[in-house]
Tab-separated table of C-alpha atoms and ligand atoms in Angstrom:
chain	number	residue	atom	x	y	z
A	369	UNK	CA	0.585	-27.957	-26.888
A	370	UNK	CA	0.964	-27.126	-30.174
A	371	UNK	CA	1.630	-22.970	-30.412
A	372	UNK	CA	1.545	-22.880	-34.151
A	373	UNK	CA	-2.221	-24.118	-33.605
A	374	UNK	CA	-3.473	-22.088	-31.306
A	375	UNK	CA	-7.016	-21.634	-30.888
A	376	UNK	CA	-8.890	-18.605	-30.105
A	377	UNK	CA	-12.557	-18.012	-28.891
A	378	UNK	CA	-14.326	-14.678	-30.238
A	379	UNK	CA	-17.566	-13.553	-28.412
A	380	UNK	CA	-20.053	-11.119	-30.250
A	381	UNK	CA	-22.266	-8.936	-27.595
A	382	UNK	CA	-23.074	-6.646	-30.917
A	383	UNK	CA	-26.579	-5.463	-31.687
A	384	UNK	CA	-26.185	-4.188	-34.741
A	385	UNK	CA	-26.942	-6.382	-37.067
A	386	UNK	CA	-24.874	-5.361	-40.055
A	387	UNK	CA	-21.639	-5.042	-37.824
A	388	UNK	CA	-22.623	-8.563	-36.246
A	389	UNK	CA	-22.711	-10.094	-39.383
A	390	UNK	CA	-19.383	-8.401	-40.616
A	391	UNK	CA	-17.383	-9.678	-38.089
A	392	UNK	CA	-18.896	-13.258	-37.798
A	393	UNK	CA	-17.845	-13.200	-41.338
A	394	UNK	CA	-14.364	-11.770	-40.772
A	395	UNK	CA	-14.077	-14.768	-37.809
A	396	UNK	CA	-15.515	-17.542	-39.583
A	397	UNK	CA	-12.586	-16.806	-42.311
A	398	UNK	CA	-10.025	-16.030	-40.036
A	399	UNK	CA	-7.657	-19.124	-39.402
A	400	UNK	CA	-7.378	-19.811	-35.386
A	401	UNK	CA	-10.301	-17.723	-34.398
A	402	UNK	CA	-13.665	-19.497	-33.494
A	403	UNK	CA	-17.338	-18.088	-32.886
A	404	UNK	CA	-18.008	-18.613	-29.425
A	405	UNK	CA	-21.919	-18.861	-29.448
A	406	UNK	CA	-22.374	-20.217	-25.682
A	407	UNK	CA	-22.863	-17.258	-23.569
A	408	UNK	CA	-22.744	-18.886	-20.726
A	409	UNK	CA	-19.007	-20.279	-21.209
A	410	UNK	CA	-16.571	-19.170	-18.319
A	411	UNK	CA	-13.953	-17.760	-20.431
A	412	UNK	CA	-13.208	-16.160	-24.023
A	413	UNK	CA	-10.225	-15.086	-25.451
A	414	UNK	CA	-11.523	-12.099	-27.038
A	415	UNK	CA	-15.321	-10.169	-26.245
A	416	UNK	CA	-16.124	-7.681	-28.793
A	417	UNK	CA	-18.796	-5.993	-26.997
A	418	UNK	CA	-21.318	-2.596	-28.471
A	419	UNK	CA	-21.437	0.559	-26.978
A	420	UNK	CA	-24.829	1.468	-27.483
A	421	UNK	CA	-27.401	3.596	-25.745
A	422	UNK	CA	-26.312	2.916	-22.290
A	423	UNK	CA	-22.456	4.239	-22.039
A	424	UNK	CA	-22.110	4.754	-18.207
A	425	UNK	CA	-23.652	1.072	-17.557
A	426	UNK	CA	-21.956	-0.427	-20.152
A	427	UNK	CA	-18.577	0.543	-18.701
A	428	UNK	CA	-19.652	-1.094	-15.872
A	429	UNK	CA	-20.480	-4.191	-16.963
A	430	UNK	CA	-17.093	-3.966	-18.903
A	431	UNK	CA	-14.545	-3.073	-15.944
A	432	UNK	CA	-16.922	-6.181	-14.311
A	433	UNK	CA	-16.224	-8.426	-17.031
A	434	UNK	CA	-12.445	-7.553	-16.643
A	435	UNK	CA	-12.479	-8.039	-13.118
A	436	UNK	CA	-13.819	-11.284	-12.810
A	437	UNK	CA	-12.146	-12.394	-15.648
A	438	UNK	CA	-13.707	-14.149	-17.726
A	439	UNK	CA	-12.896	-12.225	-20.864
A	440	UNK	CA	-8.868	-12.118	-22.075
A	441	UNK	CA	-8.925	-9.442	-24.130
A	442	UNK	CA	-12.083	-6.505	-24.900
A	443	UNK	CA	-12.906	-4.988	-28.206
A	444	UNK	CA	-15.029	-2.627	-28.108
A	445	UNK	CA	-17.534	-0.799	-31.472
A	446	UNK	CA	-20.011	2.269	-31.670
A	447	UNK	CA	-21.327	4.206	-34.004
A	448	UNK	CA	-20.313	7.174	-32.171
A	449	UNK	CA	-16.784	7.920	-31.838
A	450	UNK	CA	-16.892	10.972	-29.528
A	451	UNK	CA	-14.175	11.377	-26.812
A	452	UNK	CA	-16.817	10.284	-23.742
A	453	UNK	CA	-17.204	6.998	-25.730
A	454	UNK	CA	-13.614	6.217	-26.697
A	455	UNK	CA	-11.695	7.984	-23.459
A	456	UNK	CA	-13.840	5.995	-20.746
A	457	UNK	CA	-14.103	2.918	-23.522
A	458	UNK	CA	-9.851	2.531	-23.045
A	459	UNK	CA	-9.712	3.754	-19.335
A	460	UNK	CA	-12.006	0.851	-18.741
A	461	UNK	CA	-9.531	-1.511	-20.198
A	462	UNK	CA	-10.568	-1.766	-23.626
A	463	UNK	CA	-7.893	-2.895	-25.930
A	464	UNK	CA	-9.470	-1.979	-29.147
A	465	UNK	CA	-11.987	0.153	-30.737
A	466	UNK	CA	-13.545	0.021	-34.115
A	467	UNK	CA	-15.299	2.470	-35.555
A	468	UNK	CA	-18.702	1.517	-37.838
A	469	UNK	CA	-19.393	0.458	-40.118
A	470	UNK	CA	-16.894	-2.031	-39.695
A	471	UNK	CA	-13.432	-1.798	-41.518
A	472	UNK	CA	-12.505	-5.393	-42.333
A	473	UNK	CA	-9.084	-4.364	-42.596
A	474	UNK	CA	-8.954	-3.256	-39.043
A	475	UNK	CA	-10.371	-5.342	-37.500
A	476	UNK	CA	-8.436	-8.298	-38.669
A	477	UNK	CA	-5.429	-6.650	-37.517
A	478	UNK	CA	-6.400	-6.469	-34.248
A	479	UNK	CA	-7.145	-10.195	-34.294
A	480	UNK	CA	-4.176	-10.718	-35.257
A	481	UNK	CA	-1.997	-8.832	-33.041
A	482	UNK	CA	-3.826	-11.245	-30.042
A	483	UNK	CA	-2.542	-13.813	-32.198
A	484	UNK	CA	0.236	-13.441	-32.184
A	485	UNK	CA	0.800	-12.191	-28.449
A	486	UNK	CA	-0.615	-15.637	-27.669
A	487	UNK	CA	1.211	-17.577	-30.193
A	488	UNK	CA	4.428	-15.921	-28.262
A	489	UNK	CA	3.405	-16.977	-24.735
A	490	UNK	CA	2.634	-20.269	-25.770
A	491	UNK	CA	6.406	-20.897	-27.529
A	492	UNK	CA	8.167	-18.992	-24.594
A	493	UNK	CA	6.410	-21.562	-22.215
A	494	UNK	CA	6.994	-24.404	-24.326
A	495	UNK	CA	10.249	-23.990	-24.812
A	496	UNK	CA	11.922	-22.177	-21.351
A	497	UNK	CA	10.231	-23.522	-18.871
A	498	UNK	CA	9.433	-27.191	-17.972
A	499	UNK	CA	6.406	-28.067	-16.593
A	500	UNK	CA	6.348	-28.906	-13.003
A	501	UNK	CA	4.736	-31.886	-11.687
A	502	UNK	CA	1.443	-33.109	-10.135
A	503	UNK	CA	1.156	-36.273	-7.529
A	504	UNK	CA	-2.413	-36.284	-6.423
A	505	UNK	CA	-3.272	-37.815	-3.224
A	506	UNK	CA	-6.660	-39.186	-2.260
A	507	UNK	CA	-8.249	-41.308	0.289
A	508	UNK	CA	-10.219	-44.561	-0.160
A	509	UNK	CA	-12.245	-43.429	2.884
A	510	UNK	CA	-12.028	-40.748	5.119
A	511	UNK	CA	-9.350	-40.285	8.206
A	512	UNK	CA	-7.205	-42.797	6.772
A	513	UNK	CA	-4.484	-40.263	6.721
A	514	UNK	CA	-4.749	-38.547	3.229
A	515	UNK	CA	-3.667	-35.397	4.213
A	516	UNK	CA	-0.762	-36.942	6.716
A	517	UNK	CA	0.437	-38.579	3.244
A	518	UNK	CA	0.191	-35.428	0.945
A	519	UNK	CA	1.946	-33.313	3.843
A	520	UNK	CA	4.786	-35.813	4.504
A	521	UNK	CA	5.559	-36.709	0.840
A	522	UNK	CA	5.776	-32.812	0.235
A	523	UNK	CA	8.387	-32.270	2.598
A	524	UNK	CA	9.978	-35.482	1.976
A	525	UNK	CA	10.354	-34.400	-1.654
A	526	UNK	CA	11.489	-30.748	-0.589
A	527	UNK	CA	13.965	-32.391	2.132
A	528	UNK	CA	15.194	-34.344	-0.903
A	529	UNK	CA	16.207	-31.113	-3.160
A	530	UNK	CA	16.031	-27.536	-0.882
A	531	UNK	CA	16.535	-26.238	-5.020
A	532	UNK	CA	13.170	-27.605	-5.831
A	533	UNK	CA	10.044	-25.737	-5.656
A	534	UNK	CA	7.416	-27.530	-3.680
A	535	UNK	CA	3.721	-27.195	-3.770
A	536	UNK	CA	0.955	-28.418	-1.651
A	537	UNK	CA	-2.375	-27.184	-2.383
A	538	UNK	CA	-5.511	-28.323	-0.047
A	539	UNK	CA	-8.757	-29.122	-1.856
A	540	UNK	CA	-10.710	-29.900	0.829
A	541	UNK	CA	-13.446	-26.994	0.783
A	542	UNK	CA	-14.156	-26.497	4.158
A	543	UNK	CA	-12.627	-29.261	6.037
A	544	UNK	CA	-9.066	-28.659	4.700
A	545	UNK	CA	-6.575	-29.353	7.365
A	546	UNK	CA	-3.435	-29.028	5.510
A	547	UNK	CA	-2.804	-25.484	7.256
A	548	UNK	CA	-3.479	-26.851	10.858
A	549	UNK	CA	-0.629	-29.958	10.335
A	550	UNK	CA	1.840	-27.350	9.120
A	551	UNK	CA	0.744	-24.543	11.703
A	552	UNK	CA	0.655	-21.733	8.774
A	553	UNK	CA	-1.850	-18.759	9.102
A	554	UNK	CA	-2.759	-17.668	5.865
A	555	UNK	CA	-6.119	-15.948	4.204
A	556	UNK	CA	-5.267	-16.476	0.834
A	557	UNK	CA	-7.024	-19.922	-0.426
A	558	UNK	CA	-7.434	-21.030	-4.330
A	559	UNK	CA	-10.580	-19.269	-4.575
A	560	UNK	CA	-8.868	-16.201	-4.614
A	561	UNK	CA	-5.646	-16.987	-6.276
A	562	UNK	CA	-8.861	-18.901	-9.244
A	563	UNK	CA	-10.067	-15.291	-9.357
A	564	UNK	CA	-6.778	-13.090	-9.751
A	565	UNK	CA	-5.795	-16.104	-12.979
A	566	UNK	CA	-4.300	-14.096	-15.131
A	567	UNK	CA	-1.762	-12.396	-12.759
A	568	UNK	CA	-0.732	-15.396	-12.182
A	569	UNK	CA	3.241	-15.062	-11.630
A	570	UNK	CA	5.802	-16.342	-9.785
A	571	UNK	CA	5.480	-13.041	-7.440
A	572	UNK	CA	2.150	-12.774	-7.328
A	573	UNK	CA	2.319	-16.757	-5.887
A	574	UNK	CA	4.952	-15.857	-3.546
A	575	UNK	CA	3.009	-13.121	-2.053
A	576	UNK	CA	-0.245	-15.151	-2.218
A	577	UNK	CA	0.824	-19.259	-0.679
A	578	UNK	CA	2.080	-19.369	2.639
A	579	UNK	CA	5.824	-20.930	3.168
A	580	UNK	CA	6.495	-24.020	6.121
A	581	UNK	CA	10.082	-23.588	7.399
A	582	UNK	CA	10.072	-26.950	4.932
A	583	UNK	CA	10.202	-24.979	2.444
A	584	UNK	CA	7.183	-26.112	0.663
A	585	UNK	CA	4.675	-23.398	-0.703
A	586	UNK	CA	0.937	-24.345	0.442
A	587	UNK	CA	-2.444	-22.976	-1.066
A	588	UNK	CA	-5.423	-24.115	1.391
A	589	UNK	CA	-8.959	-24.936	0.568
A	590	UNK	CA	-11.603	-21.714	1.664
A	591	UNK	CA	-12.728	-22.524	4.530
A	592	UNK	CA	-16.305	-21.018	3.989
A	593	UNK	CA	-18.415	-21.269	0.140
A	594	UNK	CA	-19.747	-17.547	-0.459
A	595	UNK	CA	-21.954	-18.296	-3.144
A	596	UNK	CA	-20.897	-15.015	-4.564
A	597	UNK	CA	-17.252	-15.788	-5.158
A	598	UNK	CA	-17.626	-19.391	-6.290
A	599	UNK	CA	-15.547	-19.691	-9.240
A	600	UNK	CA	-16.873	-21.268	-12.549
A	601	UNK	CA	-16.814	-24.862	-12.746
A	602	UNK	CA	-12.775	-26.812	-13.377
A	603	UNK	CA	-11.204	-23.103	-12.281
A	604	UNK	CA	-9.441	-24.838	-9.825
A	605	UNK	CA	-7.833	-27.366	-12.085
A	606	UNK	CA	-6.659	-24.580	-14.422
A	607	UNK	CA	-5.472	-22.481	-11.062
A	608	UNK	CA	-2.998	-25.884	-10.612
A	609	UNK	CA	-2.371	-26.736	-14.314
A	610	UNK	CA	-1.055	-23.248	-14.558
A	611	UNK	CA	1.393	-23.658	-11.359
A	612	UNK	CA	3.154	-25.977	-13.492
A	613	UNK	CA	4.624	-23.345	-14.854
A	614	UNK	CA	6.153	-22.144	-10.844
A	615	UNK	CA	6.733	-25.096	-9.583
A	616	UNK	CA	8.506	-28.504	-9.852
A	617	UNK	CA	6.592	-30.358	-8.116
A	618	UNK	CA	2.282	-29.797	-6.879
A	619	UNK	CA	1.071	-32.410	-4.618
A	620	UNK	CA	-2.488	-32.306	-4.225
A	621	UNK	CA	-4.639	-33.240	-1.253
A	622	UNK	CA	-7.459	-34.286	-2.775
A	623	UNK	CA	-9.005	-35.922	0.375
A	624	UNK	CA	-12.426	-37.836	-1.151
A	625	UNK	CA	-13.655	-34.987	-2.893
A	626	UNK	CA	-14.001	-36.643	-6.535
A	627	UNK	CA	-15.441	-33.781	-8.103
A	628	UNK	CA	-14.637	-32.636	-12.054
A	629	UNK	CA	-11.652	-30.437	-10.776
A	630	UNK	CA	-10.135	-33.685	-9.514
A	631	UNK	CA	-11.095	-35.698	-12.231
A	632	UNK	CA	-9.160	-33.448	-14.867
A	633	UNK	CA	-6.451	-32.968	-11.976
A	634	UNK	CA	-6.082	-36.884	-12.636
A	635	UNK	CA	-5.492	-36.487	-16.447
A	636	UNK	CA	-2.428	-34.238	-15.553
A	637	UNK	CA	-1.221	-36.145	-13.001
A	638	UNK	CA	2.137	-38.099	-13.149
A	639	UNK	CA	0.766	-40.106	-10.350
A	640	UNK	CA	-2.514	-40.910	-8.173
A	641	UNK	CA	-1.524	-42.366	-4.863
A	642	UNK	CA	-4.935	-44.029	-3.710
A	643	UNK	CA	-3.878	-44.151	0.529
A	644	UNK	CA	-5.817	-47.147	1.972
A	645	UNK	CA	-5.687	-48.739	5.224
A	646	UNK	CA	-5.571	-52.867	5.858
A	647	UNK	CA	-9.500	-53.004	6.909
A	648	UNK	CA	-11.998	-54.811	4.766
A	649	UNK	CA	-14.309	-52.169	3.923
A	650	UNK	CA	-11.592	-49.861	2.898
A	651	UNK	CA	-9.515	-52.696	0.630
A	652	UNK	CA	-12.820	-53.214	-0.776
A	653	UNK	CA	-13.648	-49.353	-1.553
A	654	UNK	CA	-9.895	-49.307	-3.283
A	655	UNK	CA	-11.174	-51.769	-5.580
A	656	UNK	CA	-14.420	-50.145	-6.195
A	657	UNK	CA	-12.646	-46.629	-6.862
A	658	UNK	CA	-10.039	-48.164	-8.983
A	659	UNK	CA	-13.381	-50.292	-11.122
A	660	UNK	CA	-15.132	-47.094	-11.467
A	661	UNK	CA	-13.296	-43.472	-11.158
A	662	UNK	CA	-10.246	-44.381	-12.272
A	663	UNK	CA	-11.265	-46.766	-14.928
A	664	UNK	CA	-13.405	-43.848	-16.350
A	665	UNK	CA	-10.814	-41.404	-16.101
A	666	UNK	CA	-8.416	-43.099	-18.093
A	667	UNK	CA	-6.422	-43.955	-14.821
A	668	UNK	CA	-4.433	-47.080	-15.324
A	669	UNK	CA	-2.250	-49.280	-13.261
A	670	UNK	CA	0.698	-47.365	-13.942
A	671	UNK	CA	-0.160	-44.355	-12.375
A	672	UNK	CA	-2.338	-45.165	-9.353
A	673	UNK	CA	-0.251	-46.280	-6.751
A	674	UNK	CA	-1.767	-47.740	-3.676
A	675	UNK	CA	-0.469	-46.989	-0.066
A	676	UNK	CA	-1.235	-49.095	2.816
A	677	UNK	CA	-1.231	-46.597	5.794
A	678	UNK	CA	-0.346	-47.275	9.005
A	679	UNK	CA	0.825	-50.956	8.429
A	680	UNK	CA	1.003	-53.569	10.819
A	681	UNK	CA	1.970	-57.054	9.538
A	682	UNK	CA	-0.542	-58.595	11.997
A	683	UNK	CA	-3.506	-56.642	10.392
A	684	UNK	CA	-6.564	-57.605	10.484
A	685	UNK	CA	-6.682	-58.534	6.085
A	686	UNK	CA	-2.954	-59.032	5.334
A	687	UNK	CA	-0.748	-57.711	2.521
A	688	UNK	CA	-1.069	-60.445	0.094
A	689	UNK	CA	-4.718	-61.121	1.157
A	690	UNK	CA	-5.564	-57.213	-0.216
A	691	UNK	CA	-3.551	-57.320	-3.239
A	692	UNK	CA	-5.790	-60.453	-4.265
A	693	UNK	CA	-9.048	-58.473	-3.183
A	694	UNK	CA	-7.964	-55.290	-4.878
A	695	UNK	CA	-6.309	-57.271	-7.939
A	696	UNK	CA	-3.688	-54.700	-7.840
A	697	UNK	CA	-0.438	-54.624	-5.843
A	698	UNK	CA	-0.260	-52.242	-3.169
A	699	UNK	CA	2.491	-49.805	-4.482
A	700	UNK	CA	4.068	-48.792	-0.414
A	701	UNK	CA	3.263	-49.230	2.825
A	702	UNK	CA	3.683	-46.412	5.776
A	703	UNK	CA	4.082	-47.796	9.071
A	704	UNK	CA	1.530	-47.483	12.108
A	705	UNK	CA	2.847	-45.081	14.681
A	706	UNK	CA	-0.032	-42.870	16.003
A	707	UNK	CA	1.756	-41.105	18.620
A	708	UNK	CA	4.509	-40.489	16.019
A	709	UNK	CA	2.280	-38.745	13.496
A	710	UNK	CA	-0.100	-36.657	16.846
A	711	UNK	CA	3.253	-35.199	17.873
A	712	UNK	CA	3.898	-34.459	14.352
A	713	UNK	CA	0.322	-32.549	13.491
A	714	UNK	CA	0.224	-30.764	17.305
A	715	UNK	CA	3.907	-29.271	16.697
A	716	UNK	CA	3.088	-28.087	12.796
A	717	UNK	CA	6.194	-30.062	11.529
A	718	UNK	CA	6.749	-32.684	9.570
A	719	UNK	CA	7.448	-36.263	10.443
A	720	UNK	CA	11.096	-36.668	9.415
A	721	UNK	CA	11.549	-33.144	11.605
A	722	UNK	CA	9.700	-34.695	14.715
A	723	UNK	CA	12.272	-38.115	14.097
A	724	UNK	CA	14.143	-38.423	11.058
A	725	UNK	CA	15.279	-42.114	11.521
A	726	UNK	CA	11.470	-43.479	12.574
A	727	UNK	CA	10.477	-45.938	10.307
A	728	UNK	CA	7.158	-43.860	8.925
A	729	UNK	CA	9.954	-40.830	7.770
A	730	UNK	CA	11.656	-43.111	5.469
A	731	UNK	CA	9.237	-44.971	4.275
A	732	UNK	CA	8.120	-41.262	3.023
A	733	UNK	CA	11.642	-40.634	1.923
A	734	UNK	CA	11.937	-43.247	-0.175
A	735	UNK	CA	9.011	-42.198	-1.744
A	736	UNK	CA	10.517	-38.970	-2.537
A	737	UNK	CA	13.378	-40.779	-3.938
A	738	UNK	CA	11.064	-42.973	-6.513
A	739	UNK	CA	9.779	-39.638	-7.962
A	740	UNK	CA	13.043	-37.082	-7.588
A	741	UNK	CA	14.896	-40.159	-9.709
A	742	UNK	CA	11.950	-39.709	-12.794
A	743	UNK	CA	12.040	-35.941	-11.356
A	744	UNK	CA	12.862	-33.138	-14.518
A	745	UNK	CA	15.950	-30.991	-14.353
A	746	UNK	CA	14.479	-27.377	-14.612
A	747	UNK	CA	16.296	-24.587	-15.895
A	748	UNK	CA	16.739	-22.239	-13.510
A	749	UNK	CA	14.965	-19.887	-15.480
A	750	UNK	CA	12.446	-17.143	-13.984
A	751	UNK	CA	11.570	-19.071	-11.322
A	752	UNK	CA	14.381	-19.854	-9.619
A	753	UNK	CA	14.303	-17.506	-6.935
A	754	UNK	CA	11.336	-18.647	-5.617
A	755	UNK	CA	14.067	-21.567	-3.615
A	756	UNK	CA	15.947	-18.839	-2.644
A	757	UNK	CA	13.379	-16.968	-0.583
B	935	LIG	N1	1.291	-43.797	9.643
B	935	LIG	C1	0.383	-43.511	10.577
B	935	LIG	N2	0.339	-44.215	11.725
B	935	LIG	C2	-0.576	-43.957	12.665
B	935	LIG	N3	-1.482	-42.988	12.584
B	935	LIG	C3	-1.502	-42.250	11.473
B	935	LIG	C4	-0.563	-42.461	10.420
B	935	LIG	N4	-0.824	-41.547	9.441
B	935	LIG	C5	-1.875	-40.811	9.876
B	935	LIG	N5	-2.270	-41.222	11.107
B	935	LIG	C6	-3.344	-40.651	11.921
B	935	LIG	O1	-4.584	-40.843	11.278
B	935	LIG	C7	-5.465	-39.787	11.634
B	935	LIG	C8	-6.109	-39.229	10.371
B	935	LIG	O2	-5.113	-38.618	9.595
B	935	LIG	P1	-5.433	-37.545	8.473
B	935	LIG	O3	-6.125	-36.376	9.037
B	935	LIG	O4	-4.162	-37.346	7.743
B	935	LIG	O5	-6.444	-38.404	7.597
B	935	LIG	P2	-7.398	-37.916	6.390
B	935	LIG	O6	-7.648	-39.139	5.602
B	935	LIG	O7	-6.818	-36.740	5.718
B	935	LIG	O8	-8.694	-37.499	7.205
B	935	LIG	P3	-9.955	-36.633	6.675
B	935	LIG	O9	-10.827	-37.612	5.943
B	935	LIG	O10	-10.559	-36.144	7.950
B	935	LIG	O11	-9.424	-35.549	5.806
B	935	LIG	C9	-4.648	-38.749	12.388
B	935	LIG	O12	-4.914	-38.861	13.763
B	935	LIG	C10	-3.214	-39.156	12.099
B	935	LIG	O13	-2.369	-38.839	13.173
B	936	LIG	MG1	-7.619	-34.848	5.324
């Protein structure tokens, strides 16, 4: 991201007239800002909002607005500047407050200074902290051990580096398992850490995920949909695009839920690993998803990688046999070993801790290895301690 350029949306919930037209002028003029017209648009940068007739309300709706974020920073006019306007206007969490009619002057300066507080973020994040890494994981059916993948390459990766910061976040609303293979009790899911977004630190993280003795942080999926706290549409995807910034690595059980999260998950992914068992009708859904998903999504060849789960080499459509069908080659194949992988889920630890020299737990190390050797070398920065813990 460019900081220099960065982009600001400006909401008007003014009455007024005059003053609306004032500071749509003052916006339209002012380089970075931009008229957010859509009311219905899940976030703006800045909400200059009226006090008018309705004070006590108003407030309301403003510490509402705050909480639910969907507004980054509140401006607030009125004609009136008495102290029960402006006192309960600030306490509410108003950062500004002009006074009318508007002074042009004023006002600008206050765009400004959000300006340039986010002009600052942006070139502290650009420049001290490297982005962490997201491996998505997805089935070509279901059961054909998606979430034994994203689990086992986690801790693989974190068995690789114990200085690493690990990830594994569940998107499976509902049916996420990722909790029951690791045997971690947690009530914090995404939905919650999607609605507390802009506390989003590194201690705020470490108080919210739940830690395996791995050492790998996971975030489930909720495991009930409230209508009341769904989150606005792609809040997941910024929940993980922002844990970039805590973590080195974020794998991502995305299970078969190809939803627009996922789909812009994909776009910041370094890799898509597609897992696939040797049956027809799944070879023949990897070649349909791959045609059609990933085609659209701008997913090429180089970043989907397809695993052939639990491999036998007297299966039923052989290696060479799917490569043809799929007209890709498959990227890895993870051994069959059922009881292996049961003991595995029904003791909440990975494979490599259930048998470290089976054939499944290094087929996942070496998987590990092919990303730790493209893997970044983070600073140790801010973040560091979050290994340490
Ligand atoms: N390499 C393997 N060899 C044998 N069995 C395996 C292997 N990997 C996973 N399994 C088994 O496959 C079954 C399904 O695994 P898992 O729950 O990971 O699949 P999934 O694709 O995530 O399923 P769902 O669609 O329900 O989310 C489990 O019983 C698991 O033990
Ligand atoms: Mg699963």
């Amino acid at each position: 991201m460019d900081a220099q350029n960065t982009t600001l949306s400006v909401q008007l919930a003014v009455k007024t007239i005059e003053v609306r037209k004032s500071l749509s002028r003052i916006i339209q003029k002012f380089d970075g800002l931009t008229l957010e017209e859509n009311t219905d648009s899940p976030w703006v940068d800045i909400l200059v909002l009226e006090i008018g007739s309705n004070p006590s309300a108003e407030f309301e709706t403003i510490k509402a607005l705050l909480q639910e974020n969907v507004v980054g920073n509140l401006f607030l006019t009125s004609p009136k500047t008495t102290a029960d306007i402006l006192l309960p206007a600030l306490r509410a969490g108003a950062r500004e407050f002009f006074t009318q009619p508007i002074d042009v002057e004023e006002v600008k300066a206050a765009f400004q200074k959000v300006k340039d507080q986010a002009h600052n973020q942006n070139t502290v994040a650009d420049q001290t902290v490297n982005k962490g890494k997201i491996y998505s994981v997805l089935g070509a059916k279901g059961g054909v051990g998606t979430t034994t993948f994203a689990v086992n390459f986690a801790t693989s990766i974190q068995a690789r580096d114990k200085n690493k910061s690990v990830a594994l976040i569940d998107m499976n609303r509902l049916v996420g398992e990722v909790p029951l293979f690791l045997d971690l009790e947690t009530d914090t899911n995404w939905e919650d850490i999607g609605r507390n977004i802009s506390r989003l630190d590194a201690a705020y993280l470490q108080s919210a995920m739940v830690r395996h003795s791995s050492g790998v942080y996971v975030l489930p999926a909720p495991g009930k949909v409230d209508t009341e706290k769904l989150l606005p549409a792609g809040s997941l995807f910024q929940v993980v695009k922002s844990m970039r910034n805590f973590f080195d690595y974020i794998v991502v059980d995305g299970g078969m839920y190809f939803d627009e999260n996922l789909f812009k998950i994909f776009t910041e992914s370094e890799q898509i690993y597609l897992v696939s068992i040797l049956s027809l009708p799944c070879i023949i859904n990897v070649r349909k998803l791959q045609q059609s998903v990933f085609a659209a999504n701008g997913v090429t060849n180089g970043r989907l990688r397809i695993i052939a789960n639990r491999f036998e080499k007297k299966a039923q459509v052989s290696l060479a046999e799917a490569n043809k069908i799929i007209g890709t080659d498959i990227s890895a194949t993870i051994p069959n070993n059922y009881a292996l992988s049961m003991t595995a889920i029904n003791n909440g630890k990975s494979i490599a801790d259930v048998s470290r020299n089976s054939n499944i737990a290094r087929a996942y190390s070496q998987l590990a290895e092919s990303v730790a050797d493209s893997g970044l070398e983070r600073a140790g920065g801010i973040f560091s301690w979050f290994s340490k813990n």
